[in-house]
Tab-separated table of C-alpha atoms and ligand atoms in Angstrom:
chain	number	residue	atom	x	y	z
P	1	UNK	CA	0.053	251.968	31.198
P	2	UNK	CA	0.807	251.570	27.534
P	3	UNK	CA	3.492	253.817	26.117
P	4	UNK	CA	2.779	256.480	23.529
P	5	UNK	CA	4.089	255.540	20.098
P	6	UNK	CA	3.023	258.646	18.275
P	7	UNK	CA	1.688	262.067	19.210
P	8	UNK	CA	0.807	265.397	17.662
P	9	UNK	CA	0.201	268.523	19.641
P	10	UNK	CA	-1.121	271.760	18.173
P	11	UNK	CA	0.113	270.910	14.697
P	12	UNK	CA	-0.703	273.368	11.937
P	13	UNK	CA	0.039	273.236	8.245
P	14	UNK	CA	-1.005	275.501	5.396
P	15	UNK	CA	-0.649	275.118	1.655
P	16	UNK	CA	-0.257	278.717	0.515
P	17	UNK	CA	-3.058	280.644	2.191
P	18	UNK	CA	-5.114	277.511	2.812
P	19	UNK	CA	-4.826	276.158	6.353
P	20	UNK	CA	-5.284	272.398	6.125
P	21	UNK	CA	-4.367	271.381	9.693
P	22	UNK	CA	-5.262	273.772	12.460
P	23	UNK	CA	-4.036	272.729	15.900
P	24	UNK	CA	-4.181	268.976	15.403
P	25	UNK	CA	-3.722	267.107	18.706
P	26	UNK	CA	-3.855	263.367	19.474
P	27	UNK	CA	-1.702	260.540	20.775
P	28	UNK	CA	-1.598	256.827	20.051
P	29	UNK	CA	-0.531	254.167	22.550
P	30	UNK	CA	1.371	251.047	21.552
P	31	UNK	CA	-0.651	248.295	19.849
P	32	UNK	CA	-3.666	250.482	19.203
P	33	UNK	CA	-5.506	250.520	15.888
P	34	UNK	CA	-6.247	254.217	15.498
P	35	UNK	CA	-8.740	255.277	12.844
P	36	UNK	CA	-8.312	258.697	11.284
P	37	UNK	CA	-11.585	259.646	9.651
P	38	UNK	CA	-12.635	262.559	7.576
P	39	UNK	CA	-14.209	263.364	4.232
P	40	UNK	CA	-12.111	263.685	1.100
P	41	UNK	CA	-9.807	266.705	1.377
P	42	UNK	CA	-9.952	266.812	5.207
P	43	UNK	CA	-6.175	266.411	5.570
P	44	UNK	CA	-5.750	262.679	6.280
P	45	UNK	CA	-2.994	262.036	3.738
P	46	UNK	CA	-1.318	265.310	4.708
P	47	UNK	CA	-1.214	264.101	8.329
P	48	UNK	CA	0.441	260.821	7.322
P	49	UNK	CA	2.966	262.764	5.253
P	50	UNK	CA	3.811	264.935	8.269
P	51	UNK	CA	4.173	261.913	10.518
P	52	UNK	CA	6.480	260.222	8.025
P	53	UNK	CA	8.461	263.395	7.286
P	54	UNK	CA	7.403	263.748	3.692
P	55	UNK	CA	6.106	267.200	4.676
P	56	UNK	CA	7.143	269.658	7.378
P	57	UNK	CA	4.619	271.321	9.688
P	58	UNK	CA	4.388	275.067	10.256
P	59	UNK	CA	3.948	274.795	14.034
P	60	UNK	CA	3.276	272.326	16.856
P	61	UNK	CA	4.999	269.235	18.219
P	62	UNK	CA	5.201	265.685	16.895
P	63	UNK	CA	6.751	262.764	18.757
P	64	UNK	CA	7.579	259.358	17.339
P	65	UNK	CA	8.616	256.461	19.586
P	66	UNK	CA	8.798	258.899	22.501
P	67	UNK	CA	11.156	261.425	20.883
P	68	UNK	CA	10.639	264.607	18.884
P	69	UNK	CA	10.175	263.690	15.224
P	70	UNK	CA	13.181	265.901	14.350
P	71	UNK	CA	15.382	263.437	16.235
P	72	UNK	CA	14.122	260.378	14.357
P	73	UNK	CA	16.938	258.337	12.838
P	74	UNK	CA	17.211	255.578	10.209
P	75	UNK	CA	16.639	252.931	12.872
P	76	UNK	CA	13.289	254.571	13.676
P	77	UNK	CA	12.254	254.448	10.017
P	78	UNK	CA	12.998	250.753	10.036
P	79	UNK	CA	10.275	250.422	12.678
P	80	UNK	CA	7.671	252.003	10.365
P	81	UNK	CA	5.689	250.661	7.411
P	82	UNK	CA	3.688	252.808	5.005
P	83	UNK	CA	0.923	251.868	2.617
P	84	UNK	CA	0.277	255.104	0.776
P	85	UNK	CA	-2.783	256.140	-1.197
P	86	UNK	CA	-0.932	255.716	-4.482
P	87	UNK	CA	0.372	252.378	-5.680
P	88	UNK	CA	3.866	251.534	-4.528
P	89	UNK	CA	4.161	248.554	-6.893
P	90	UNK	CA	5.923	248.311	-10.231
P	91	UNK	CA	3.367	247.392	-12.889
P	92	UNK	CA	5.707	245.372	-15.129
P	93	UNK	CA	7.131	243.311	-12.303
P	94	UNK	CA	5.443	240.301	-10.740
P	95	UNK	CA	4.142	240.336	-7.176
P	96	UNK	CA	7.142	238.300	-6.068
P	97	UNK	CA	9.632	240.539	-7.893
P	98	UNK	CA	8.069	243.596	-6.259
P	99	UNK	CA	8.301	242.024	-2.829
P	100	UNK	CA	11.913	240.969	-3.408
P	101	UNK	CA	12.699	244.515	-4.472
P	102	UNK	CA	11.217	245.978	-1.285
P	103	UNK	CA	12.893	243.297	0.802
P	104	UNK	CA	16.249	244.319	-0.651
P	105	UNK	CA	15.557	248.009	0.066
P	106	UNK	CA	14.865	247.108	3.668
P	107	UNK	CA	17.878	244.841	3.961
P	108	UNK	CA	15.761	241.676	4.083
P	109	UNK	CA	16.070	238.458	2.159
P	110	UNK	CA	14.056	236.005	0.079
P	111	UNK	CA	13.042	234.199	3.278
P	112	UNK	CA	10.995	237.209	4.357
P	113	UNK	CA	9.221	237.255	0.980
P	114	UNK	CA	8.327	233.565	1.304
P	115	UNK	CA	7.094	234.065	4.839
P	116	UNK	CA	4.796	236.897	3.736
P	117	UNK	CA	3.477	235.221	0.584
P	118	UNK	CA	2.546	232.238	2.707
P	119	UNK	CA	0.541	234.419	5.058
P	120	UNK	CA	-2.000	235.607	2.522
P	121	UNK	CA	-3.654	234.108	-0.487
P	122	UNK	CA	-0.929	235.087	-2.940
P	123	UNK	CA	1.382	232.085	-3.219
P	124	UNK	CA	-0.363	230.862	-6.373
P	125	UNK	CA	-0.317	234.401	-7.855
P	126	UNK	CA	3.301	235.181	-7.055
P	127	UNK	CA	4.373	235.262	-10.705
P	128	UNK	CA	1.476	237.414	-11.912
P	129	UNK	CA	2.574	240.793	-13.239
P	130	UNK	CA	1.099	243.611	-11.173
P	131	UNK	CA	-0.499	245.104	-14.299
P	132	UNK	CA	-2.542	241.897	-14.647
P	133	UNK	CA	-3.624	241.808	-10.984
P	134	UNK	CA	-7.078	242.616	-9.673
P	135	UNK	CA	-7.384	245.613	-7.399
P	136	UNK	CA	-7.721	243.330	-4.380
P	137	UNK	CA	-4.565	241.377	-5.280
P	138	UNK	CA	-2.637	244.619	-5.773
P	139	UNK	CA	-3.697	245.969	-2.438
P	140	UNK	CA	-2.796	242.770	-0.605
P	141	UNK	CA	0.585	242.749	-2.349
P	142	UNK	CA	1.145	246.433	-1.509
P	143	UNK	CA	0.301	245.706	2.104
P	144	UNK	CA	2.824	242.854	2.109
P	145	UNK	CA	5.446	245.209	0.674
P	146	UNK	CA	4.784	247.580	3.586
P	147	UNK	CA	5.173	244.677	6.030
P	148	UNK	CA	8.367	243.172	4.651
P	149	UNK	CA	10.494	244.379	7.590
P	150	UNK	CA	7.888	243.566	10.285
P	151	UNK	CA	7.280	247.199	11.321
P	152	UNK	CA	5.951	248.031	14.792
P	153	UNK	CA	4.009	250.975	13.450
P	154	UNK	CA	2.022	250.859	10.255
P	155	UNK	CA	0.499	253.790	8.357
P	156	UNK	CA	-2.327	252.767	6.062
P	157	UNK	CA	-3.860	255.426	3.835
P	158	UNK	CA	-7.351	254.282	2.807
P	159	UNK	CA	-6.234	250.663	2.360
P	160	UNK	CA	-9.627	249.363	1.295
P	161	UNK	CA	-10.740	252.241	-0.894
P	162	UNK	CA	-12.256	250.894	-4.116
P	163	UNK	CA	-12.035	247.233	-3.076
P	164	UNK	CA	-14.949	244.817	-3.397
P	165	UNK	CA	-16.351	243.310	-0.165
P	166	UNK	CA	-14.306	240.080	-0.444
P	167	UNK	CA	-11.011	241.916	-0.975
P	168	UNK	CA	-11.900	244.328	1.820
P	169	UNK	CA	-12.600	241.422	4.168
P	170	UNK	CA	-9.211	239.938	3.267
P	171	UNK	CA	-7.443	243.214	4.158
P	172	UNK	CA	-9.408	243.351	7.416
P	173	UNK	CA	-8.306	239.815	8.201
P	174	UNK	CA	-4.682	240.852	7.697
P	175	UNK	CA	-5.192	243.876	9.942
P	176	UNK	CA	-6.675	241.697	12.684
P	177	UNK	CA	-3.646	239.410	12.448
P	178	UNK	CA	-1.250	242.360	12.691
P	179	UNK	CA	-3.183	243.747	15.602
P	180	UNK	CA	-3.010	240.506	17.528
P	181	UNK	CA	0.760	240.497	16.931
P	182	UNK	CA	0.893	243.899	18.688
P	183	UNK	CA	1.412	246.176	15.665
P	184	UNK	CA	0.328	249.772	16.163
P	185	UNK	CA	-1.833	250.816	13.209
P	186	UNK	CA	-2.701	254.316	12.008
P	187	UNK	CA	-5.408	253.875	9.399
P	188	UNK	CA	-7.251	256.537	7.434
P	189	UNK	CA	-10.593	255.772	5.915
P	190	UNK	CA	-13.804	257.389	4.891
P	191	UNK	CA	-15.677	254.155	5.407
P	192	UNK	CA	-17.498	254.520	8.713
P	193	UNK	CA	-18.480	250.860	8.948
P	194	UNK	CA	-14.841	249.870	8.451
P	195	UNK	CA	-13.725	252.210	11.217
P	196	UNK	CA	-16.323	250.778	13.558
P	197	UNK	CA	-15.189	247.216	12.823
P	198	UNK	CA	-11.447	247.611	12.746
P	199	UNK	CA	-10.453	250.449	15.094
P	200	UNK	CA	-9.914	250.606	18.854
P	201	UNK	CA	-10.274	254.367	18.718
P	202	UNK	CA	-11.427	256.807	16.101
P	203	UNK	CA	-10.534	260.442	15.548
P	204	UNK	CA	-12.883	262.468	13.395
P	205	UNK	CA	-11.095	265.180	11.460
P	206	UNK	CA	-13.027	268.269	10.515
P	207	UNK	CA	-11.607	271.538	9.209
P	208	UNK	CA	-8.105	270.700	10.362
P	209	UNK	CA	-9.024	269.745	13.914
P	210	UNK	CA	-10.155	266.633	15.736
P	211	UNK	CA	-13.893	267.026	16.243
P	212	UNK	CA	-14.074	263.901	18.423
P	213	UNK	CA	-11.772	261.090	19.465
P	214	UNK	CA	-13.004	258.012	21.291
P	215	UNK	CA	-13.836	254.322	21.059
P	216	UNK	CA	-16.445	253.735	18.320
P	217	UNK	CA	-19.022	252.461	20.805
P	218	UNK	CA	-18.481	255.461	23.098
P	219	UNK	CA	-18.858	257.850	20.182
P	220	UNK	CA	-22.155	256.392	19.130
P	221	UNK	CA	-23.349	256.330	22.739
P	222	UNK	CA	-22.380	259.969	23.224
P	223	UNK	CA	-24.777	260.871	20.461
P	224	UNK	CA	-27.438	258.424	21.536
P	225	UNK	CA	-30.936	259.567	20.804
P	226	UNK	CA	-33.685	259.654	23.363
P	227	UNK	CA	-35.627	256.964	21.575
P	228	UNK	CA	-36.676	253.375	22.130
P	229	UNK	CA	-38.217	251.401	19.288
P	230	UNK	CA	-40.538	248.506	20.113
P	231	UNK	CA	-41.914	246.035	17.602
P	232	UNK	CA	-45.269	244.777	18.839
P	233	UNK	CA	-47.480	241.836	18.035
P	234	UNK	CA	-50.617	243.768	17.028
P	235	UNK	CA	-49.766	247.492	17.331
P	236	UNK	CA	-46.976	247.733	14.791
P	237	UNK	CA	-43.858	249.744	15.636
P	238	UNK	CA	-44.137	251.784	18.827
P	239	UNK	CA	-41.647	254.559	19.548
P	240	UNK	CA	-41.111	255.906	23.025
P	241	UNK	CA	-38.564	257.846	25.076
P	242	UNK	CA	-35.846	256.811	27.541
P	243	UNK	CA	-37.580	258.210	30.631
P	244	UNK	CA	-40.406	257.497	33.083
P	245	UNK	CA	-43.064	257.847	30.385
P	246	UNK	CA	-41.121	255.417	28.214
P	247	UNK	CA	-40.790	253.007	31.140
P	248	UNK	CA	-44.595	253.035	31.496
P	249	UNK	CA	-45.084	252.314	27.811
P	250	UNK	CA	-42.558	249.489	27.842
P	251	UNK	CA	-44.058	248.047	31.021
P	252	UNK	CA	-47.603	248.093	29.613
P	253	UNK	CA	-46.596	246.480	26.353
P	254	UNK	CA	-44.636	243.795	28.197
P	255	UNK	CA	-47.600	243.124	30.521
P	256	UNK	CA	-49.895	242.790	27.469
P	257	UNK	CA	-47.545	240.257	25.908
P	258	UNK	CA	-47.196	242.609	22.935
P	259	UNK	CA	-43.430	242.938	22.725
P	260	UNK	CA	-41.593	241.221	19.880
P	261	UNK	CA	-38.384	243.273	20.211
P	262	UNK	CA	-37.041	246.377	21.961
P	263	UNK	CA	-34.201	248.471	20.557
P	264	UNK	CA	-32.429	251.494	21.911
P	265	UNK	CA	-31.954	253.646	18.817
P	266	UNK	CA	-28.190	254.457	18.627
P	267	UNK	CA	-26.804	256.468	15.733
P	268	UNK	CA	-24.102	254.989	13.542
P	269	UNK	CA	-20.846	256.819	12.976
P	270	UNK	CA	-22.100	258.417	9.803
P	271	UNK	CA	-24.785	260.167	11.812
P	272	UNK	CA	-22.232	261.035	14.508
P	273	UNK	CA	-20.143	262.751	11.850
P	274	UNK	CA	-23.132	264.678	10.572
P	275	UNK	CA	-23.981	265.677	14.139
P	276	UNK	CA	-20.431	266.859	14.849
P	277	UNK	CA	-19.773	268.728	11.656
P	278	UNK	CA	-23.166	269.564	10.222
P	279	UNK	CA	-21.937	267.982	7.014
P	280	UNK	CA	-22.600	264.767	5.149
P	281	UNK	CA	-19.587	262.488	5.132
H	301	LIG	N1	0.948	269.529	-2.112
H	301	LIG	C1	-0.176	270.226	-1.945
H	301	LIG	N2	-0.289	271.499	-2.363
H	301	LIG	C2	-1.419	272.225	-2.180
H	301	LIG	N3	-2.529	271.737	-1.591
H	301	LIG	C3	-2.504	270.468	-1.169
H	301	LIG	C4	-1.329	269.636	-1.319
H	301	LIG	N4	-1.600	268.408	-0.791
H	301	LIG	C5	-2.874	268.469	-0.339
H	301	LIG	N5	-3.418	269.691	-0.556
H	301	LIG	C6	-4.771	270.119	-0.138
H	301	LIG	O1	-4.871	269.893	1.246
H	301	LIG	C7	-6.165	269.406	1.589
H	301	LIG	C8	-6.032	268.073	2.300
H	301	LIG	O2	-5.588	267.095	1.385
H	301	LIG	P1	-5.382	265.586	1.799
H	301	LIG	O3	-4.527	265.522	3.017
H	301	LIG	O4	-4.892	264.872	0.588
H	301	LIG	O5	-6.880	265.134	2.178
H	301	LIG	P2	-7.472	263.671	2.420
H	301	LIG	O6	-6.350	262.700	2.392
H	301	LIG	O7	-8.149	263.776	3.753
H	301	LIG	O8	-8.474	263.451	1.316
H	301	LIG	C9	-6.947	269.337	0.295
H	301	LIG	O9	-7.705	270.494	0.189
H	301	LIG	C10	-5.870	269.292	-0.771
H	301	LIG	O10	-6.338	269.871	-1.955
H	302	LIG	MG1	-6.049	261.066	1.221
């Protein structure tokens, strides 16, 4: 059994009269990449702020590393890395200067900066001022800054938002590397395809509660449609159902040598979200 790194139980939070989180409950085992999905304004950033004690909940329980969050100490914060939704980098400093700054804050040395720069494609850009960096370079550098102390638990708030496909792929590569090193990752995104690719489990946040929480494949299967799509040689696309009548159709087409391909028609996560919430993502 893997141990629970992080949990929330019945957590509520309101801003004034607006209830943003309404009985939020989930737990994350060690080494999991946990995707926290929801449309803009759903409460993703608020949840990260609660988990990292930048905000205080109204009610409910939160545990971190097996203890109530209230009992977290400095040593626990040293086990956490945060990539927030706003830039953590100083514009007029170079990538390397930024990393050295964060290393110093975390009690690390130049060796850690070198080790990190070597891990991604930034060695040649180390002296570039952040203000002259592309969005992709900034985000990779910000991720490195969050990793400077080799945290066990990483909070990533929409790390690939606004990145082009190449820069996004680079961030995904870094996440895969962290995952294989056993890092527990809490990642928010509103990119369904990203969640499907990167996450072990996904929680879908809707109106302050978790509408569903499961492995991506299980989620899509849960909402599987009763539909089989067959491409045929001479009859075009044939649609049938996943039952005895469908079996007959498939059998006949196979016997006639008509079948080019058969697909079970599973929804993607975007459709799952729509199904769960009645809303477009
Ligand atoms: N400091 C705050 N004061 C008042 N309302 C806030 C504050 N922070 C966030 N909100 C509101 O809480 C809701 C959730 O925000 P947020 O957690 O940033 O959503 P997400 O990250 O999912 O886009 C939004 O409606 C937002 O306007
Ligand atoms: Mg946010």
